[in-house]
XYZ file of C-alpha atoms in Angstrom:
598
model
C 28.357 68.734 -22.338
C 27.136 68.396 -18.949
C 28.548 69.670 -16.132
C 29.380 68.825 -12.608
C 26.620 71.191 -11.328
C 24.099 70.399 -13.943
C 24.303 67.250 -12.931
C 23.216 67.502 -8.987
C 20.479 69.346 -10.289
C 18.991 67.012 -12.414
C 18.858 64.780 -9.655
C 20.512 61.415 -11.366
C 19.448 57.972 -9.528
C 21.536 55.672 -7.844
C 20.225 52.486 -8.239
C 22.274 50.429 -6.754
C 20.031 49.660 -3.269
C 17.653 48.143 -6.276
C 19.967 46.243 -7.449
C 21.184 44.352 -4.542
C 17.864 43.818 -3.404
C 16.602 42.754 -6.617
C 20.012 40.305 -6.311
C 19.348 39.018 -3.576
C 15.691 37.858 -4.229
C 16.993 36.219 -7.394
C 19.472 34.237 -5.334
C 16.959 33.083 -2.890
C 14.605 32.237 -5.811
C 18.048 30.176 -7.419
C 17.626 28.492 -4.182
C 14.165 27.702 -3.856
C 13.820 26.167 -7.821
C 17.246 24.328 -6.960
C 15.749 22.522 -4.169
C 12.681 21.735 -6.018
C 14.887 20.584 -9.131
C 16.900 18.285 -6.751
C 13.481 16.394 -5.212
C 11.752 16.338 -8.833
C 14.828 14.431 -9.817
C 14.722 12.155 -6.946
C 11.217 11.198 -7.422
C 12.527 10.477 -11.376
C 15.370 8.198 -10.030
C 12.757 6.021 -8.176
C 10.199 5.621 -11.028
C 12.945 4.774 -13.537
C 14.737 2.299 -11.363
C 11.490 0.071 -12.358
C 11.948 0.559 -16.315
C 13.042 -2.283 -18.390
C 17.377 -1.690 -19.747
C 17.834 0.065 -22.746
C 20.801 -0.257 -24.771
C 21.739 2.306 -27.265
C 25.398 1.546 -29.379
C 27.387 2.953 -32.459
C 25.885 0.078 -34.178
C 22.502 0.681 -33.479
C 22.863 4.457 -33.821
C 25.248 4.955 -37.360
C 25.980 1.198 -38.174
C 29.583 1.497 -37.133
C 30.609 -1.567 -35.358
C 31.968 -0.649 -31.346
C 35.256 -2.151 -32.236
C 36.245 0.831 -34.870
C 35.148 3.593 -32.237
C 38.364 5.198 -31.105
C 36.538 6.921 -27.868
C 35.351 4.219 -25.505
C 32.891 5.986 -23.936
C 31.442 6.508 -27.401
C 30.309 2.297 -27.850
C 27.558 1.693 -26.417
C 25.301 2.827 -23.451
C 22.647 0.885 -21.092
C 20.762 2.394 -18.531
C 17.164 2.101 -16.763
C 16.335 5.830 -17.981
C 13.805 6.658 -20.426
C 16.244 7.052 -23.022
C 14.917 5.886 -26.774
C 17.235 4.966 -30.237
C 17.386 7.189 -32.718
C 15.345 5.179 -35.197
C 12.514 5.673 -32.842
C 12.867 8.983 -31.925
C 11.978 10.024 -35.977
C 9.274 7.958 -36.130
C 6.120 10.109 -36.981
C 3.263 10.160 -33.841
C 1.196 10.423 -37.246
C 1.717 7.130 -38.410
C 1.468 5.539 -34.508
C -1.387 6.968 -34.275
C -3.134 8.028 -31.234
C -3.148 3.889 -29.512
C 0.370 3.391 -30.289
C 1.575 6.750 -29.520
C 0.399 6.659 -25.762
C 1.759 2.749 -25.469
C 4.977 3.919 -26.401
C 5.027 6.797 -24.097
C 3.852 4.414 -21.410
C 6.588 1.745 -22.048
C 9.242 4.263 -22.274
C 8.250 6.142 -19.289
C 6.777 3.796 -16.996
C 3.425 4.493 -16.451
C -0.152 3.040 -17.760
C -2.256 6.023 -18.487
C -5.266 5.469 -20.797
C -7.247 7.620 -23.261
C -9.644 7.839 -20.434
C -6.854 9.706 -18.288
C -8.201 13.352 -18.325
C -6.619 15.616 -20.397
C -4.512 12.720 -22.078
C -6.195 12.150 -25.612
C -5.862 16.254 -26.024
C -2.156 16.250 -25.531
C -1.837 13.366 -27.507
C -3.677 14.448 -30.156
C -1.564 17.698 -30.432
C 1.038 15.744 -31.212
C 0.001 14.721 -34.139
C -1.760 17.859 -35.268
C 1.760 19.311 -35.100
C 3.469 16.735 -36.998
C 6.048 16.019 -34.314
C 7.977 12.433 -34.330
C 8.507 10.339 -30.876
C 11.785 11.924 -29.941
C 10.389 15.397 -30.104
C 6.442 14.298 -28.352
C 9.161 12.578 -25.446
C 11.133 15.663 -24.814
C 8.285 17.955 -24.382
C 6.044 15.631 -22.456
C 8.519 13.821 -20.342
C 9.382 16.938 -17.879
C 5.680 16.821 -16.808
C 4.733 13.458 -17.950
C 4.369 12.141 -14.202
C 2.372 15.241 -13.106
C -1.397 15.845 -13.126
C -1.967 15.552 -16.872
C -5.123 17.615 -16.624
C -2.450 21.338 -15.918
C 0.485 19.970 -18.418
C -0.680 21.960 -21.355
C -2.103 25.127 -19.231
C 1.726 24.710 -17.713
C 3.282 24.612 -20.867
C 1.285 27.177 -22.531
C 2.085 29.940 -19.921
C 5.888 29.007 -19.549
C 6.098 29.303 -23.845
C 4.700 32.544 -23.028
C 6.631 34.085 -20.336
C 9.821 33.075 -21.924
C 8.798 34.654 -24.963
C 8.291 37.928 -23.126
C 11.182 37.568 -20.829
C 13.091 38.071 -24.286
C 11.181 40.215 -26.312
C 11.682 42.675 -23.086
C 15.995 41.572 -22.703
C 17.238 44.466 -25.009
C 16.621 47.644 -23.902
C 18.859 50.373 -25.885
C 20.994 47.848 -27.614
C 22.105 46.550 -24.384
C 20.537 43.016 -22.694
C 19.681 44.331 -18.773
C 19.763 40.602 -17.551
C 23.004 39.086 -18.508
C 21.860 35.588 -16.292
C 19.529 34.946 -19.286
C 18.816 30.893 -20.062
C 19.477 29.259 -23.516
C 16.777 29.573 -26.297
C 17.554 25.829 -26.143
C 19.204 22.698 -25.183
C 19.851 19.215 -26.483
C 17.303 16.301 -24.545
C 19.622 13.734 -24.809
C 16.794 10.958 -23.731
C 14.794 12.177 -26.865
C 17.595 13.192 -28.788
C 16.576 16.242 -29.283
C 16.851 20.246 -29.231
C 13.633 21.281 -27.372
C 12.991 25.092 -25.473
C 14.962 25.720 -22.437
C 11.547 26.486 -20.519
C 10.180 22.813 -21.181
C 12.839 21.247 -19.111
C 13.537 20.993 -15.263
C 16.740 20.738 -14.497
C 19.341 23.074 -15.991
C 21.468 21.135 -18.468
C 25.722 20.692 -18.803
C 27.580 22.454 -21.473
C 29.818 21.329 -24.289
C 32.695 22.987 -24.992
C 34.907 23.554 -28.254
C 36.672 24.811 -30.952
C 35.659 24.679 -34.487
C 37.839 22.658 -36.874
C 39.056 24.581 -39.849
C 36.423 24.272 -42.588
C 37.760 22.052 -44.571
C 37.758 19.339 -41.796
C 34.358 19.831 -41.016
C 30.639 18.998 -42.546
C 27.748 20.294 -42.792
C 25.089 18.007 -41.068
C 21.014 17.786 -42.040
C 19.780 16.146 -38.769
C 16.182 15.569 -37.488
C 17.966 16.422 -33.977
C 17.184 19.974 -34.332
C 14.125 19.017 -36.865
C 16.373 20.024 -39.773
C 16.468 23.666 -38.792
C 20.149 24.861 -39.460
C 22.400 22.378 -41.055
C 24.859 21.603 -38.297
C 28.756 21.553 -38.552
C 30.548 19.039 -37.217
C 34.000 17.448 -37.529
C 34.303 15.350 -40.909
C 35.240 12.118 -38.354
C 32.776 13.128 -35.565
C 29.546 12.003 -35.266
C 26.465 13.608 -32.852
C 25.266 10.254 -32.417
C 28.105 8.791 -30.626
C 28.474 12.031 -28.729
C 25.136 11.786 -27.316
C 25.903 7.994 -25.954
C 29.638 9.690 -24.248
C 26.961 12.115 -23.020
C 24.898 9.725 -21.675
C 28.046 7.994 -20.117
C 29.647 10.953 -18.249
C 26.284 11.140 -16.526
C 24.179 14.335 -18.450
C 20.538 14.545 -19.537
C 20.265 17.707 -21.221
C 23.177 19.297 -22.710
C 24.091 23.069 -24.402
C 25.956 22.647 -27.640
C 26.503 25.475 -29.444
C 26.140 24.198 -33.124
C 22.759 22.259 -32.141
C 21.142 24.906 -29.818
C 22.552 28.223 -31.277
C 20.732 28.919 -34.993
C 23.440 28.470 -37.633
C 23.858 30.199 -40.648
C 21.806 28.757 -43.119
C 18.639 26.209 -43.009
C 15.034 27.733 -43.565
C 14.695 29.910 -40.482
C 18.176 31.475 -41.502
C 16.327 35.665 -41.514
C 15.525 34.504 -37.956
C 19.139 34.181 -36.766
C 20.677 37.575 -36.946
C 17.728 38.550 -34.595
C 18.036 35.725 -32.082
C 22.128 36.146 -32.158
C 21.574 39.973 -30.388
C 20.604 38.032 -27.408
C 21.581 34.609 -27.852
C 25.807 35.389 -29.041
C 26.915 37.624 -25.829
C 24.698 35.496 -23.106
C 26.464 32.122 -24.078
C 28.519 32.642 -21.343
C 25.949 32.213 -18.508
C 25.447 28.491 -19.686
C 28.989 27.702 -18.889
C 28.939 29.588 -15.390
C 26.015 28.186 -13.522
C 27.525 25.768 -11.654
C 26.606 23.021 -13.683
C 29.212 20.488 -15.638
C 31.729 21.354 -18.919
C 32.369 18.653 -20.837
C 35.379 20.004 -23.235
C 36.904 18.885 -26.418
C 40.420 20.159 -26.800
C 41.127 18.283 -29.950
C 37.542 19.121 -31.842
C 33.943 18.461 -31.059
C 33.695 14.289 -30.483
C 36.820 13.897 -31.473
C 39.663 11.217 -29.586
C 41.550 13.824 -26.885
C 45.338 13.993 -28.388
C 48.359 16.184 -28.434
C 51.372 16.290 -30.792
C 53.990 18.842 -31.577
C 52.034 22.193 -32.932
C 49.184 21.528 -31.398
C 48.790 24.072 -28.848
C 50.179 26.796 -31.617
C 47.647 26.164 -33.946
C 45.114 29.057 -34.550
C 42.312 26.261 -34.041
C 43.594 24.838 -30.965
C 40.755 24.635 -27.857
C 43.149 27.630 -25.882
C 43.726 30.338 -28.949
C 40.129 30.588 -29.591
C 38.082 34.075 -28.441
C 34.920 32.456 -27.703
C 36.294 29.012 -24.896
C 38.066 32.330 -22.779
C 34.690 32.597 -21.298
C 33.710 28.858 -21.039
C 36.440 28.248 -18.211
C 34.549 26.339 -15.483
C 35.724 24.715 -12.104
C 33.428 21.933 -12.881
C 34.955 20.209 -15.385
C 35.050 16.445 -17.478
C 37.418 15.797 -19.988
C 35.615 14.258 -23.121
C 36.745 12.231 -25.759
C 39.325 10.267 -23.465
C 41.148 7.264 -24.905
C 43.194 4.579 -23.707
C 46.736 6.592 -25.121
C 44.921 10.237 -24.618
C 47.616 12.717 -22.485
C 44.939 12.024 -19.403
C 47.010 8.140 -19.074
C 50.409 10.422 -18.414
C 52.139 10.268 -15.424
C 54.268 13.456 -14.619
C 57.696 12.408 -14.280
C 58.488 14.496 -10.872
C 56.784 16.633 -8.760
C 56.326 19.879 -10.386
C 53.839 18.552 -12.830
C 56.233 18.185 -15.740
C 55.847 15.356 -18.091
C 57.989 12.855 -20.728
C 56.006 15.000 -23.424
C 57.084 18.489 -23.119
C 53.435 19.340 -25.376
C 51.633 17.579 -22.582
C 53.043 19.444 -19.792
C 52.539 22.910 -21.733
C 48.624 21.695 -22.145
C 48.456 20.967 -18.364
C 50.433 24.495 -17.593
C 48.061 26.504 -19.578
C 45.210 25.031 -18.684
C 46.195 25.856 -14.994
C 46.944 29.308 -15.523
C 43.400 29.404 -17.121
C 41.308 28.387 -13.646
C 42.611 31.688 -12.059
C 40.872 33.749 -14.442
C 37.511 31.426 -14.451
C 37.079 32.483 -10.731
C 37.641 36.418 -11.076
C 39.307 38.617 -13.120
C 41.137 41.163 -10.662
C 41.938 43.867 -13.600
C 40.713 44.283 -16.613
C 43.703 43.948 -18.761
C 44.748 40.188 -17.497
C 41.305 39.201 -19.642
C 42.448 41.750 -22.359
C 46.054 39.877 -22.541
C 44.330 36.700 -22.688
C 41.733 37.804 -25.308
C 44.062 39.855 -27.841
C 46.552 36.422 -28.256
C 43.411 34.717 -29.520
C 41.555 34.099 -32.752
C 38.319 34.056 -33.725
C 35.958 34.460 -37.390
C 33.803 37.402 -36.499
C 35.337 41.073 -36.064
C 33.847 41.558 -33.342
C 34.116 38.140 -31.441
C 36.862 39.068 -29.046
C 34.591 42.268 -27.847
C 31.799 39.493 -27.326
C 33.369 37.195 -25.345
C 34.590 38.951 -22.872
C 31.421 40.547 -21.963
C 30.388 37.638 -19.187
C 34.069 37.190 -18.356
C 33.822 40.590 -16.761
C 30.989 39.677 -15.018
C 28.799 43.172 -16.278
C 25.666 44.085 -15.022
C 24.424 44.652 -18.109
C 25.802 43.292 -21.504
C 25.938 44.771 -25.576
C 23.719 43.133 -27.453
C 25.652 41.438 -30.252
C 25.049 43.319 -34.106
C 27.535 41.296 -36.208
C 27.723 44.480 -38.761
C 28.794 46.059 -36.505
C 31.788 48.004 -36.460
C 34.912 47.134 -33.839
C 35.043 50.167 -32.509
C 31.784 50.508 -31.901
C 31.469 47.132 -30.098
C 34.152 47.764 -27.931
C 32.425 51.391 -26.528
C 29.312 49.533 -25.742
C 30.962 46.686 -23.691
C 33.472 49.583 -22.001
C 30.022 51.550 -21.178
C 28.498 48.485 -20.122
C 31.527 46.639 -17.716
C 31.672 47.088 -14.015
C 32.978 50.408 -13.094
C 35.640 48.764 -11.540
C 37.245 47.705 -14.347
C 36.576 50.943 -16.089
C 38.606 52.258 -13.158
C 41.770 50.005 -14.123
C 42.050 51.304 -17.513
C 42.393 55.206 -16.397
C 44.441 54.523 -13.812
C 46.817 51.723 -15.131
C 46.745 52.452 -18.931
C 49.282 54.667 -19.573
C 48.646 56.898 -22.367
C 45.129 58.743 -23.650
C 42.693 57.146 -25.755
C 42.878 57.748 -29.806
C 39.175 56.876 -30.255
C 36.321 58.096 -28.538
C 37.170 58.611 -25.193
C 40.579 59.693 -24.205
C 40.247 58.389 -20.953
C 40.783 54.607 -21.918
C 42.171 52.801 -24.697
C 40.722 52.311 -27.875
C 40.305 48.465 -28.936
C 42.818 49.471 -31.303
C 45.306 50.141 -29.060
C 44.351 46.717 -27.136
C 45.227 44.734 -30.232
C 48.531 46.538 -30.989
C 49.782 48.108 -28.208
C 51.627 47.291 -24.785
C 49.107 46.641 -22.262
C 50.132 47.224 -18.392
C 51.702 44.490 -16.875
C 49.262 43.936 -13.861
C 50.973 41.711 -11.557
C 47.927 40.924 -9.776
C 47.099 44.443 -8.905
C 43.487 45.046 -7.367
C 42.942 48.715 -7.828
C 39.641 48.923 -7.025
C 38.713 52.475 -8.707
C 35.528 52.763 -10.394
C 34.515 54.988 -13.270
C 31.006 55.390 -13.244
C 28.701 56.087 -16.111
C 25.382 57.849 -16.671
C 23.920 56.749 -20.264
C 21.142 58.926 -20.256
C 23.921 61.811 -20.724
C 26.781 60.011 -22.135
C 28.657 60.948 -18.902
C 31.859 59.104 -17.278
C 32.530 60.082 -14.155
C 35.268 59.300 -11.617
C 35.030 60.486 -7.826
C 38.191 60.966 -5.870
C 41.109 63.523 -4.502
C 41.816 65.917 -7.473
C 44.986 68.469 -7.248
C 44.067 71.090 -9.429
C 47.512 72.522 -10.257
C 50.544 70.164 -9.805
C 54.032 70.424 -11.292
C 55.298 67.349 -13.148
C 59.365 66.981 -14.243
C 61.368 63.745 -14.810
C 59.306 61.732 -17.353
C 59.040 63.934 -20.698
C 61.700 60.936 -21.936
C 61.577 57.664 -22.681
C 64.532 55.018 -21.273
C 63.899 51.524 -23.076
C 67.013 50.474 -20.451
C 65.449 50.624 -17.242
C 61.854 48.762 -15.807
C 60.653 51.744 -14.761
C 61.209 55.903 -14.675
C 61.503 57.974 -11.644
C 60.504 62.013 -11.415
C 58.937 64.314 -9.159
C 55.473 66.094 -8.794
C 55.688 69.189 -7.061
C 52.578 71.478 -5.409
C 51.490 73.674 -3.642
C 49.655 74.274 -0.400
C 46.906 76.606 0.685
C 49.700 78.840 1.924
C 51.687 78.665 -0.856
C 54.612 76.578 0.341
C 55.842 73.933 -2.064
C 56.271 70.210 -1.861
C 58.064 67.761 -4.025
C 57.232 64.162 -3.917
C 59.481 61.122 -5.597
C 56.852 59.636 -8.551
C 57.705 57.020 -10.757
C 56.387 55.442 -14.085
C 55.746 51.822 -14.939
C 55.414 52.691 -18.666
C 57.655 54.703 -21.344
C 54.918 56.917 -22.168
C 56.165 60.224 -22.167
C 54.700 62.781 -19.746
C 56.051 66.138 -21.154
C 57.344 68.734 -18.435
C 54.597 71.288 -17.456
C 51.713 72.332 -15.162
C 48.880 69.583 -14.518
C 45.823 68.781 -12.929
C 46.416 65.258 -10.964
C 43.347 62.800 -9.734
C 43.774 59.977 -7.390
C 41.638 57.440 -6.217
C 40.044 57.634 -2.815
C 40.753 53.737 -2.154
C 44.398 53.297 -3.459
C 45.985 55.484 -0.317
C 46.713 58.100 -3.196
C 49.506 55.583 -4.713
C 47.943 55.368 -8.124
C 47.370 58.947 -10.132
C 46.060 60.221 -13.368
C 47.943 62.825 -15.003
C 45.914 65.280 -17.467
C 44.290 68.822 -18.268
C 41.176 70.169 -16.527
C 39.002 71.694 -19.700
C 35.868 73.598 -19.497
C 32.798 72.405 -17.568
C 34.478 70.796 -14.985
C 36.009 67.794 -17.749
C 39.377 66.262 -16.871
C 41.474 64.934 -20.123
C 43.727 62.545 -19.425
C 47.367 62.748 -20.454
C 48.966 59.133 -18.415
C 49.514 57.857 -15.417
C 52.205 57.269 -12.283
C 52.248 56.489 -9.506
C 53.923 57.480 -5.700
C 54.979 54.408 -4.305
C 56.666 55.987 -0.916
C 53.803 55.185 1.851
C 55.413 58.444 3.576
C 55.437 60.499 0.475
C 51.704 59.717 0.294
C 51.506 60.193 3.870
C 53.099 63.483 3.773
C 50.868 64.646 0.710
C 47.753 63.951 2.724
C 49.018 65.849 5.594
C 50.761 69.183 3.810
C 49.067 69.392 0.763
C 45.379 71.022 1.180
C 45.198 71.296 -2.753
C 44.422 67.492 -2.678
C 40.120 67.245 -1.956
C 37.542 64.571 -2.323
C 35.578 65.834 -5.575
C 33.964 64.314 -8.682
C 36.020 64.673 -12.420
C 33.773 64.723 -15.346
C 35.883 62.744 -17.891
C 36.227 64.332 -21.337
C 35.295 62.361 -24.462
C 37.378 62.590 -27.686
């Protein structure tokens, strides 16, 4: 271990100067490719306002006539956008062959390029050579399609590339260093299909979920995502028709999980453990980038409807680990029908309505947008997170990772153990919430680190009630030494009585700390517990934080090297008491606490 000293001497970085410099320049570069997204677009409005109307239905799409399609928005679709049918989009540019291939891409886009158009013939003629069909050719020439043809493929070439370094170079030490990172890919919903995130232009909307149980969903083979993961989908939904309520609510390129995540299975299935390190724990960043949600609450495409036992279910939209993190301001409500619960009316003025399910849906989803915006301490995400379900051990661990907004994020190993996972997202979180869970949970750790709570106790436990505290301590880490460190006033010898018992009967327990000053003159001061963890009679060493007015303190043992262990917490919640500490008790100094592991 480490010590205090040892560790001014070997001179550890800060970093954080970097880091808000190197945050700022990505903001202002945010800026800059926002602007030049929002007059690329405009310059797309006014060359497609001269293209002929395209209709696309449920007929024309799946053969089911408009009349039998529960959603509305779901029927049909016409627009002056380059948008093609289905049919056409899986026709081979082999058999069109190089003639028909560009008239196509002419018709559908507007334009009346030739073979003699430099650098046209080539790009056509890679088309073919790598067997793509007309939906897949669209969606990776359409981005560029009305620039100088003569750089598209010298464009394309070096954006394939960067991207392809950008995440070879994401994990560094099982942990990704940019937790911002795009999609591998999104769904072209004018092509109707799944191309790379670094072809398009614009950053695309996100769909959000929760899988049906799997014996009310199928397993889809569709040219979509040119047959590369068979796709699971609810038995009565269809992507087809979710692509035209797409197209209705007003998106062009869309993140949906099951299309642009690899699934299990499917050719390229040794491929998807490796992509999932990166790809699982970044999902989040799709859903916070100020772009639309479209969300499903009753199942992906299905008709939005609520009926007693719906919001209990296991499967429902709000008890699932992975939606926690795909709260977003910017919301649409898909798969709306002429009876969904959107049509109620509340029945007074506290939002309440005829259908007691209806008004629960509307309260939770309220209490939801709070936590979307910022989570003030760490445990209101962990109270939300433990209630929930999800398939994969280590789910719950993963989802919260973007919730708490970390600098860095665990890559996602899904052999991993729990345990495991939950160290490297507690190592990896903002020290600010590492700072809530010494100082608010009340008891020592029982797995590696005694100075927070195990994911164990998370999941069976009481968690501190936070009330909307803002503590704002920070436990810092070092990773190169496997250090946790917490600076702040430290008593070094403190007397604690009063809360060696537990009393289930009362909110709270109330005992004293007593210490002593430089001239040896003691002073008692009124301290009180939040928790029923006992805090056995004896001889401590006491931290506080250096930002909480010395309200909040830790209660442990100081071991050798300078470590602190922690035993619980209380706090001192007279403002003169704290007052009175500050002024008569020297024993209470600014100093660093080395915090022991197991």
């Amino acid at each position: 271990m480490i010590g205090e000293d040892a560790l001014e001497n070997v001179g550890l970085p800060s970093d954080t100067g970097l880091q808000l410099i190197g945050s700022i320049q990505e903001q202002q570069v945010q800026r800059e490719e926002s602007g030049r997204m929002r007059i690329r677009a405009m310059k797309e409005a006014r060359k497609h306002r001269t293209l002929p109307q395209v209709t696309i239905s449920s007929f024309t799409e799946t053969g089911q006539a408009e009349s039998s399609v529960k959603i509305p928005a779901q029927r049909a679709y016409t627009d002056r956008q380059p948008i093609i049918s289905s049919s056409l989009a899986s026709t081979s540019c082999a058999s069109l062959g190089i003639t028909k291939l560009l008239h196509r891409l002419n018709t559908t886009l507007g334009t009346s390029y030739t073979l003699s158009t430099p650098s046209m013939l080539s790009q056509l003629e890679l088309c073919i050579s790598n067997d793509y069909d007309f939906g897949t050719a669209l969606g990776r020439l359409r981005p560029r399609w009305y620039s100088d043809p003569t750089t598209v493929q010298g464009e394309l070439c070096t954006l394939e590339a960067q991207d392809r370094e950008m995440r070879q170079k994401a994990i560094v030490d099982k942990r990704i260093l940019t937790p911002s990172m795009p999609p591998r890919r999104v769904w072209d919903l004018y092509s109707n299909r799944v191309v790379p995130h670094w072809i398009i232009r614009r950053e695309p909307w996100a769909i959000s979920h929760a899988w049906m149980d799997p014996k009310d969903r199928v397993e889809v083979q569709t040219p979509i995502n040119g047959y590369e993961w068979p796709v699971p989908i609810p038995k009565d939904a269809s992507l087809e028709l979710i692509r035209i309520e797409m197209l209705h609510l007003g998106a062009q390129y869309v993140w949906l999980d099951v299309l642009c995540l690899r699934q299990r299975g499917g050719p390229g299935e040794r491929l998807r453990m490796d992509e999932w390190k990166l790809d699982v724990p970044t999902i989040g960043q799709v859903y916070h980038q100020n772009q639309m949600v479209v969300y499903y609450y009753s199942g992906l495409g299905r008709p939005f409807s609520l009926k007693a036992g719906d919001l209990e279910s296991r499967r429902c939209w709000f008890n699932r680990a992975w939606t926690l993190q795909e709260i977003s301001e910017n919301s649409i409500f898909g798969g709306d029908t002429d009876s969904s619960p959107l049509k109620a009316v509340p029945i007074d003025d506290q939002g309440n309505f005829e259908d007691d399910v209806v008004t629960r849906f509307f309260e939770k989803l309220g209490s939801l947008k709070n936590i979307a915006q910022e989570v003030h301490n760490v445990f209101d995400a962990l109270a939300h997170m433990r209630k929930r379900e999800s398939e994969g051990a280590i789910d719950k661990i993963a989802g919260l990772a973007f919730l708490l907004r970390s600098k860095t994020i665990p890559a996602y190993y899904e052999t991993q153990s729990v345990e495991d996972a939950w160290t490297g997202l507690a190592n990896a979180m903002r020290e600010k919430y590492r700072g809530d869970m010494l100082f608010s949970y009340p008891g020592p750790g029982d797995g590696n680190r005694k100075w927070r709570p195990s994911w164990n106790q998370i999941l069976t436990m009481e968690l501190p009630a936070t009330g909307g505290v803002y503590l704002h301590e920070e436990v810092t880490r070092f990773h190169g030494f496997d250090i946790d460190r917490h600076d702040g006033y430290c008593i070094e010898k403190g007397y604690v009585r009063g809360l060696a018992v537990s009393d289930l009967q009362r909110a709270g327990r109330r005992g004293e700390m007593r210490v002593k000053d430089d001239t040896g003159r003691s002073h008692t001061f009124k301290i009180f517990a939040t928790h029923q963890y006992p805090i056995p009679e004896a001889s401590y060493t006491l931290i506080s934080g250096a930002l909480t007015d010395m309200e909040d303190w830790v209660v442990g043992q100081r071991l050798p090297d300078r470590r602190f262990e922690k035993v619980s917490v209380f706090r001192i919640i007279d403002r003169n008491e704290t007052r009175r500490l500050k002024v008569g008790s020297s024993s209470a100094q600014l100093g660093d606490k080395v915090l022991a592991k197991r």
